[in-house]
Structure formats: structure tokens, C-alpha cells
């Protein structure tokens, strides 16, 4: 059967402009991190990806090292794209990243010119694309001159392989430094993709949002649910072997029992709002217009739809924000 997208897809989710650029993103983007690579049947992955698009999620986020096995998440997306989504290419925002370990040898990671150019060429081949909409330098490279990384990203745009460029996991200071070079080169810098959620608010302490806004760029938040902690699955206890992402590992420093207590307090606020904790967590991030989109992952359609229901209530009263802040500071 030939896939035909839902005619009402753009009436289901809010979308927002990234700063004052011409790029518009859905409030939620779909990330393929570990969810839909080589350990998931293609038919299941196809159902989730197409359902996301039918619900108004037109931004898909990838990276060279996503899989679990490197490149397999891009291969999965590529198969779905070629078979079903190619007629909708002009509606899609397709992103990828390079910088973490991608292939053997010293050139298979970080942000040198040869590495970034080669990585994107491989990504385009895996996904069956002529270009990506955003190409990110996936992490700070302490060994390569920042000018070389910026020039490599600028070259990629000039070659027509990406429309915009971004960085990922850069601090405010690092972001400001590369943005200055991009400004000089005339490179279309669109944003920084970083870990940000109700429990992990490092970007606020770093004032990254202001730095991005001052440079006409936006923040794209990954890990908005703290790898599932901000759901109703762990209100009783957090397993000892919980696979927490490195960016959120500090959440366990004061003990898991204290964190569970905090999650339950947040859940009570969410229930009073008529939402699940996960839905409130997504809405809370998006209350700041400088957050251009939040990246969620899902391996099941029901989980995807459950998260997307956040848009039923995205407003917060002053009292609710005070209550949330009180819990988060405990």
C-alpha cells in the first residue's frame, strides 16, 4: 500500500520559528537515538516514524553514531524515507550530527574538516538524501582549532550538503566563540542541541539560552524526559542498573530515594493539571520560546501518542510554576 500522509497533520501540534531565522520546527522533533536502529524490526520503526509525521512531527533527528550500531539509525530512517517519505521531502526537516566515535581509526571522531565532511557524505548515502536541513558538530573538539571546525561546517553549506549548521553539547562560552566565527563567514548557524529537562537545568545556569538568542539561534533540547525518569514508570523506585545518560548521571548523587520523592511531587502537580508527568515535562520546557524544539524518542506508537498529548495543555499558571520550582529545588 502506498503511504499517504494525514491531511490534517499540521493541525495537531504547535510549531515555532527558530529565533528570527526562516527555519520553522515542530514543538517536538523525533529522535532516532537508540530507538529504531538495528535491534528493532523495520516494520515497527516504519509505523512509529510515519505516525509521527501524521501527527505533525516533521523534524527527524539523527547522528552518525546512532543505532545502537553506528549508522544503523540513519539506515533505518533512509529505508522509510525512500519508500514512504520521499514525496514529502520539502516538508521535512532532516538533521544529523557527527563527532562521537563513528568508524575505526583516529579520523573516526571529533570535528576536523576531513572527519566532518566524510561523516556527512556517509550519512547522506545511508539516508538517501542530497542534503540535510541541519548538520551539527556533535561535541566540542579540544584538539582541533575552532576555526577549522567552523570552516568545515561553512564549506558543507557552500557545497549544498546542508542548509543550516549547528553545534551540540557546547557550553555557552564555546557556543559564543564559534558563533562569532560563523558570523564572520556568513554561515547560517541555527542552534545548539543540548541535554535539558526539568531535572537537568545546566543550560540555565550557563546562560546558554541568552547566548543563542543573541546570535539569532535557538536551543534544541534532547533528553527532555531524562531518559524516562520524568514519566510515571519510576514513581515507586528506580532500578539499581538504570541506564542513565552521562548528562543526567548527577541526578543520582543524592540517592535514588530522594529523586523518587521529587518525581512523585512533580507527578502530583501534573495530575492536578490533567496531565501525565511526561506531558507536563515537555510543556514546561516549551514555555520558553527560545527552546525551538524538544527531541523525543519512541519505539512504540502508543508511547509516541502519549507524549504528544502534552500539547493539550501547554500553559502554566504562576502558582503552578512556583510549585514546580519549589519541588525542583528540594
Coordinates of C-alpha atoms in Angstrom, one line a residue:
X1 CA 0.0 0.0 0.0
X2 CA 1.3 3.5 -0.9
X3 CA 1.6 5.7 2.1
X4 CA -0.4 8.9 2.1
X5 CA 0.2 11.4 4.9
X6 CA -2.7 12.6 7.1
X7 CA -4.3 15.7 5.5
X8 CA -4.7 17.3 8.9
X9 CA -1.1 16.7 10.1
X10 CA -0.3 20.4 10.6
X11 CA -3.3 21.0 12.8
X12 CA -2.2 18.6 15.6
X13 CA 0.9 20.2 17.0
X14 CA 2.2 23.7 17.5
X15 CA 5.3 24.7 15.6
X16 CA 7.7 27.6 16.1
X17 CA 10.3 29.7 14.3
X18 CA 13.9 29.2 15.3
X19 CA 14.8 32.7 16.6
X20 CA 14.3 35.1 13.7
X21 CA 15.5 32.7 11.0
X22 CA 13.4 31.2 8.2
X23 CA 13.5 27.8 9.7
X24 CA 10.4 26.5 11.5
X25 CA 10.3 23.4 13.6
X26 CA 7.5 21.4 15.3
X27 CA 7.5 21.8 19.0
X28 CA 8.6 18.2 19.2
X29 CA 11.1 16.6 16.9
X30 CA 11.5 12.8 16.6
X31 CA 14.9 11.4 17.5
X32 CA 16.2 8.0 16.4
X33 CA 19.0 7.7 19.0
X34 CA 18.7 4.1 20.3
X35 CA 15.1 3.5 19.5
X36 CA 14.9 2.4 15.9
X37 CA 18.3 1.1 14.7
X38 CA 19.5 -2.4 14.0
X39 CA 17.8 -4.0 17.1
X40 CA 14.3 -3.1 16.1
X41 CA 12.2 -4.7 13.2
X42 CA 12.0 -2.3 10.3
X43 CA 8.2 -2.6 10.1
X44 CA 7.8 -1.4 13.7
X45 CA 10.2 1.5 13.0
X46 CA 8.3 2.4 9.9
X47 CA 5.0 2.6 11.9
X48 CA 6.4 4.9 14.5
X49 CA 8.1 7.2 12.1
X50 CA 5.1 7.5 9.8
X51 CA 2.7 8.0 12.7
X52 CA 5.0 10.8 14.0
X53 CA 4.7 12.6 10.6
X54 CA 0.9 12.1 10.6
X55 CA 0.8 13.8 14.0
X56 CA 2.6 16.9 12.7
X57 CA 6.2 15.9 13.7
X58 CA 8.1 16.9 10.6
X59 CA 11.6 17.1 12.1
X60 CA 13.7 14.0 12.3
X61 CA 16.9 13.9 14.3
X62 CA 19.8 11.5 13.7
X63 CA 23.6 11.2 14.1
X64 CA 26.4 9.1 12.5
X65 CA 26.8 7.1 15.7
X66 CA 23.1 6.4 16.4
X67 CA 22.0 2.8 16.2
X68 CA 22.8 1.1 18.6
X69 CA 25.4 0.1 15.9
X70 CA 26.9 3.2 14.3
X71 CA 24.9 4.3 11.2
X72 CA 22.0 1.9 11.6
X73 CA 19.5 4.5 12.8
X74 CA 20.3 6.5 9.6
X75 CA 19.9 3.4 7.6
X76 CA 16.5 2.7 9.1
X77 CA 15.3 6.2 8.5
X78 CA 16.7 6.0 5.0
X79 CA 14.6 3.0 4.2
X80 CA 11.4 4.6 5.4
X81 CA 12.3 7.8 3.6
X82 CA 13.0 6.2 0.3
X83 CA 9.8 4.0 0.5
X84 CA 7.3 6.4 2.0
X85 CA 8.5 9.9 2.9
X86 CA 10.4 11.0 -0.2
X87 CA 7.4 12.7 -1.8
X88 CA 7.3 14.9 1.3
X89 CA 10.9 16.0 1.3
X90 CA 10.2 19.7 1.1
X91 CA 8.0 19.4 4.2
X92 CA 10.7 17.6 6.2
X93 CA 13.5 18.9 8.4
X94 CA 16.1 16.1 8.5
X95 CA 19.1 16.6 10.7
X96 CA 22.2 14.6 11.5
X97 CA 25.4 15.0 13.6
X98 CA 29.0 13.9 13.6
X99 CA 31.7 13.9 16.2
X100 CA 31.4 10.9 18.5
X101 CA 33.1 7.7 17.5
X102 CA 31.9 6.7 14.1
X103 CA 34.4 4.4 12.4
X104 CA 37.8 2.9 13.3
X105 CA 41.0 5.0 13.5
X106 CA 41.9 8.4 14.7
X107 CA 39.9 10.2 12.0
X108 CA 36.6 8.5 13.0
X109 CA 35.6 11.0 15.7
X110 CA 35.7 14.7 16.7
X111 CA 35.5 17.7 14.4
X112 CA 38.3 18.1 12.0
X113 CA 37.4 19.0 8.4
X114 CA 38.2 15.6 6.9
X115 CA 36.1 13.9 9.6
X116 CA 33.1 16.1 9.3
X117 CA 33.0 16.1 5.5
X118 CA 33.4 12.3 5.3
X119 CA 30.8 11.7 8.0
X120 CA 28.2 13.7 6.3
X121 CA 28.8 12.1 3.0
X122 CA 28.3 8.7 4.7
X123 CA 25.1 9.9 6.4
X124 CA 23.6 11.3 3.1
X125 CA 24.3 7.9 1.4
X126 CA 22.7 6.0 4.3
X127 CA 19.6 8.1 4.3
X128 CA 19.3 8.5 0.5
X129 CA 19.5 12.3 0.7
X130 CA 21.1 15.0 -1.4
X131 CA 21.3 17.3 1.6
X132 CA 20.3 17.6 5.3
X133 CA 18.5 20.6 6.7
X134 CA 20.8 20.9 9.8
X135 CA 24.2 19.4 10.3
X136 CA 25.6 19.5 13.8
X137 CA 29.2 19.2 15.2
X138 CA 28.2 16.7 17.8
X139 CA 30.7 17.7 20.5
X140 CA 33.4 20.1 21.4
X141 CA 36.7 19.1 20.0
X142 CA 39.6 20.1 22.4
X143 CA 42.3 19.3 19.9
X144 CA 41.2 20.9 16.7
X145 CA 41.3 24.7 16.1
X146 CA 37.7 26.1 16.4
X147 CA 38.3 27.9 13.1
X148 CA 38.8 24.6 11.3
X149 CA 35.5 23.2 12.6
X150 CA 33.6 26.3 11.7
X151 CA 35.2 26.5 8.3
X152 CA 34.3 22.8 7.7
X153 CA 30.7 23.4 8.5
X154 CA 30.7 26.5 6.3
X155 CA 32.2 24.5 3.5
X156 CA 29.4 21.9 3.8
X157 CA 26.8 24.6 3.4
X158 CA 28.6 26.1 0.4
X159 CA 28.7 22.6 -1.1
X160 CA 24.9 22.3 -0.8
X161 CA 25.0 19.4 1.6
X162 CA 23.3 21.2 4.5
X163 CA 21.1 24.3 4.7
X164 CA 21.9 25.2 8.2
X165 CA 24.6 24.2 10.7
X166 CA 24.6 23.8 14.5
X167 CA 26.6 22.6 17.4
X168 CA 25.7 20.0 20.1
X169 CA 26.8 19.8 23.7
X170 CA 28.7 23.1 23.5
X171 CA 28.8 25.3 26.6
X172 CA 27.6 29.0 26.4
X173 CA 31.2 30.1 26.1
X174 CA 32.1 27.6 23.4
X175 CA 28.8 28.5 21.5
X176 CA 29.6 32.2 21.6
X177 CA 33.1 31.6 20.3
X178 CA 32.0 29.6 17.3
X179 CA 29.1 31.8 16.6
X180 CA 31.5 34.7 16.2
X181 CA 33.3 32.8 13.5
X182 CA 30.1 31.8 11.8
X183 CA 29.1 35.5 11.8
X184 CA 32.3 36.5 10.1
X185 CA 32.0 33.7 7.5
X186 CA 28.3 34.3 6.9
X187 CA 27.4 30.7 7.9
X188 CA 23.8 30.0 8.7
X189 CA 24.2 29.0 12.3
X190 CA 20.8 27.8 13.6
X191 CA 21.3 26.4 17.2
X192 CA 22.8 24.2 19.8
X193 CA 21.3 20.8 20.7
X194 CA 21.9 20.0 24.3
X195 CA 20.6 18.0 27.2
X196 CA 17.8 20.0 29.0
X197 CA 14.9 18.9 31.2
X198 CA 13.2 19.8 34.4
X199 CA 15.8 17.9 36.5
X200 CA 18.9 19.0 34.4
X201 CA 18.9 22.8 34.1
X202 CA 22.6 23.3 33.4
X203 CA 21.8 25.4 30.3
X204 CA 20.0 28.0 32.6
X205 CA 23.0 28.3 34.9
X206 CA 25.3 28.6 31.9
X207 CA 23.0 31.3 30.4
X208 CA 23.2 29.4 27.1
X209 CA 19.7 30.5 26.1
X210 CA 20.7 34.1 26.1
X211 CA 23.9 33.4 24.1
X212 CA 21.9 31.6 21.5
X213 CA 19.2 34.3 21.3
X214 CA 21.8 37.0 20.9
X215 CA 23.2 35.1 18.0
X216 CA 19.9 34.5 16.2
X217 CA 19.9 30.8 17.1
X218 CA 17.7 28.5 19.2
X219 CA 18.1 25.7 21.7
X220 CA 17.0 22.2 20.7
X221 CA 16.6 20.1 23.8
X222 CA 17.4 16.4 23.9
X223 CA 16.7 14.1 26.8
X224 CA 13.6 16.1 27.8
X225 CA 12.3 13.2 29.9
X226 CA 15.7 12.4 31.4
X227 CA 15.8 9.0 29.7
X228 CA 12.3 8.1 31.1
X229 CA 12.8 9.3 34.7
X230 CA 10.2 12.1 34.0
X231 CA 7.4 9.6 33.4
X232 CA 5.1 7.6 35.7
X233 CA 7.3 4.5 35.3
X234 CA 9.6 5.1 38.3
X235 CA 7.3 6.6 40.9
X236 CA 7.8 3.5 43.1
X237 CA 11.5 3.0 42.7
X238 CA 14.4 3.4 40.2
X239 CA 16.2 0.2 39.3
X240 CA 19.8 -0.2 40.5
X241 CA 21.0 -0.8 37.0
X242 CA 19.1 2.1 35.4
X243 CA 20.9 3.2 32.2
X244 CA 21.2 6.9 32.9
X245 CA 22.7 9.1 30.2
X246 CA 26.0 10.7 31.2
X247 CA 24.5 14.2 31.1
X248 CA 22.0 13.2 33.8
X249 CA 24.2 11.0 35.9
X250 CA 24.5 13.7 38.6
X251 CA 20.8 13.2 39.4
X252 CA 21.7 10.1 41.4
X253 CA 24.3 11.8 43.5
X254 CA 21.9 12.5 46.4
X255 CA 20.4 9.0 46.3
X256 CA 17.6 7.5 44.2
X257 CA 15.1 7.6 47.1
X258 CA 15.2 11.4 47.2
X259 CA 14.8 11.6 43.4
X260 CA 11.8 9.3 43.5
X261 CA 10.2 11.6 46.2
X262 CA 10.8 14.5 43.9
X263 CA 9.3 12.7 40.9
X264 CA 6.1 11.9 42.9
X265 CA 5.8 15.5 44.0
X266 CA 6.0 16.6 40.3
X267 CA 3.6 13.9 39.3
X268 CA 1.0 15.4 41.8
X269 CA 1.3 18.8 40.1
X270 CA 0.9 17.1 36.7
X271 CA -2.2 15.2 37.8
X272 CA -3.8 18.4 39.0
X273 CA -3.2 19.8 35.5
X274 CA -4.9 16.8 34.0
X275 CA -1.6 15.6 32.5
X276 CA 0.9 12.8 32.9
X277 CA 4.3 13.8 34.3
X278 CA 5.9 13.3 30.9
X279 CA 3.4 15.6 29.2
X280 CA 4.0 18.3 31.8
X281 CA 7.8 17.9 31.5
X282 CA 7.6 18.6 27.7
X283 CA 5.2 21.5 28.1
X284 CA 7.4 23.0 30.9
X285 CA 10.5 23.1 28.5
X286 CA 8.5 24.7 25.7
X287 CA 7.2 27.6 27.9
X288 CA 10.4 29.4 26.8
X289 CA 10.2 30.4 23.2
X290 CA 14.0 30.3 22.9
X291 CA 13.6 26.5 23.0
X292 CA 12.9 25.8 19.4
X293 CA 12.0 22.1 19.7
X294 CA 12.4 19.2 22.1
X295 CA 13.6 15.8 20.8
X296 CA 11.8 12.8 21.9
X297 CA 12.2 9.1 21.0
X298 CA 9.7 6.3 20.9
X299 CA 9.8 2.7 19.9
X300 CA 6.1 2.2 20.1
X301 CA 3.2 4.1 18.6
X302 CA 1.3 4.3 21.9
X303 CA 4.3 5.8 23.7
X304 CA 4.6 8.4 20.9
X305 CA 1.0 9.4 21.0
X306 CA 1.0 9.5 24.8
X307 CA 3.9 12.0 24.8
X308 CA 2.4 14.2 22.0
X309 CA -0.7 14.7 24.2
X310 CA 1.4 17.3 26.0
X311 CA 0.0 19.9 23.6
X312 CA -3.5 19.6 25.1
X313 CA -2.2 21.8 28.0
X314 CA 0.9 23.9 27.4
X315 CA 0.1 26.9 29.6
X316 CA 1.2 27.3 33.3
X317 CA -0.3 29.5 36.0
X318 CA 2.1 31.5 38.1
X319 CA 1.1 29.3 41.1
X320 CA 2.0 26.1 39.2
X321 CA 5.4 27.4 38.2
X322 CA 6.1 28.3 41.8
X323 CA 5.1 24.8 43.0
X324 CA 7.3 23.2 40.3
X325 CA 10.2 25.4 41.2
X326 CA 9.8 24.5 44.9
X327 CA 9.9 20.8 44.2
X328 CA 12.9 21.1 41.8
X329 CA 14.9 23.0 44.4
X330 CA 14.4 20.4 47.2

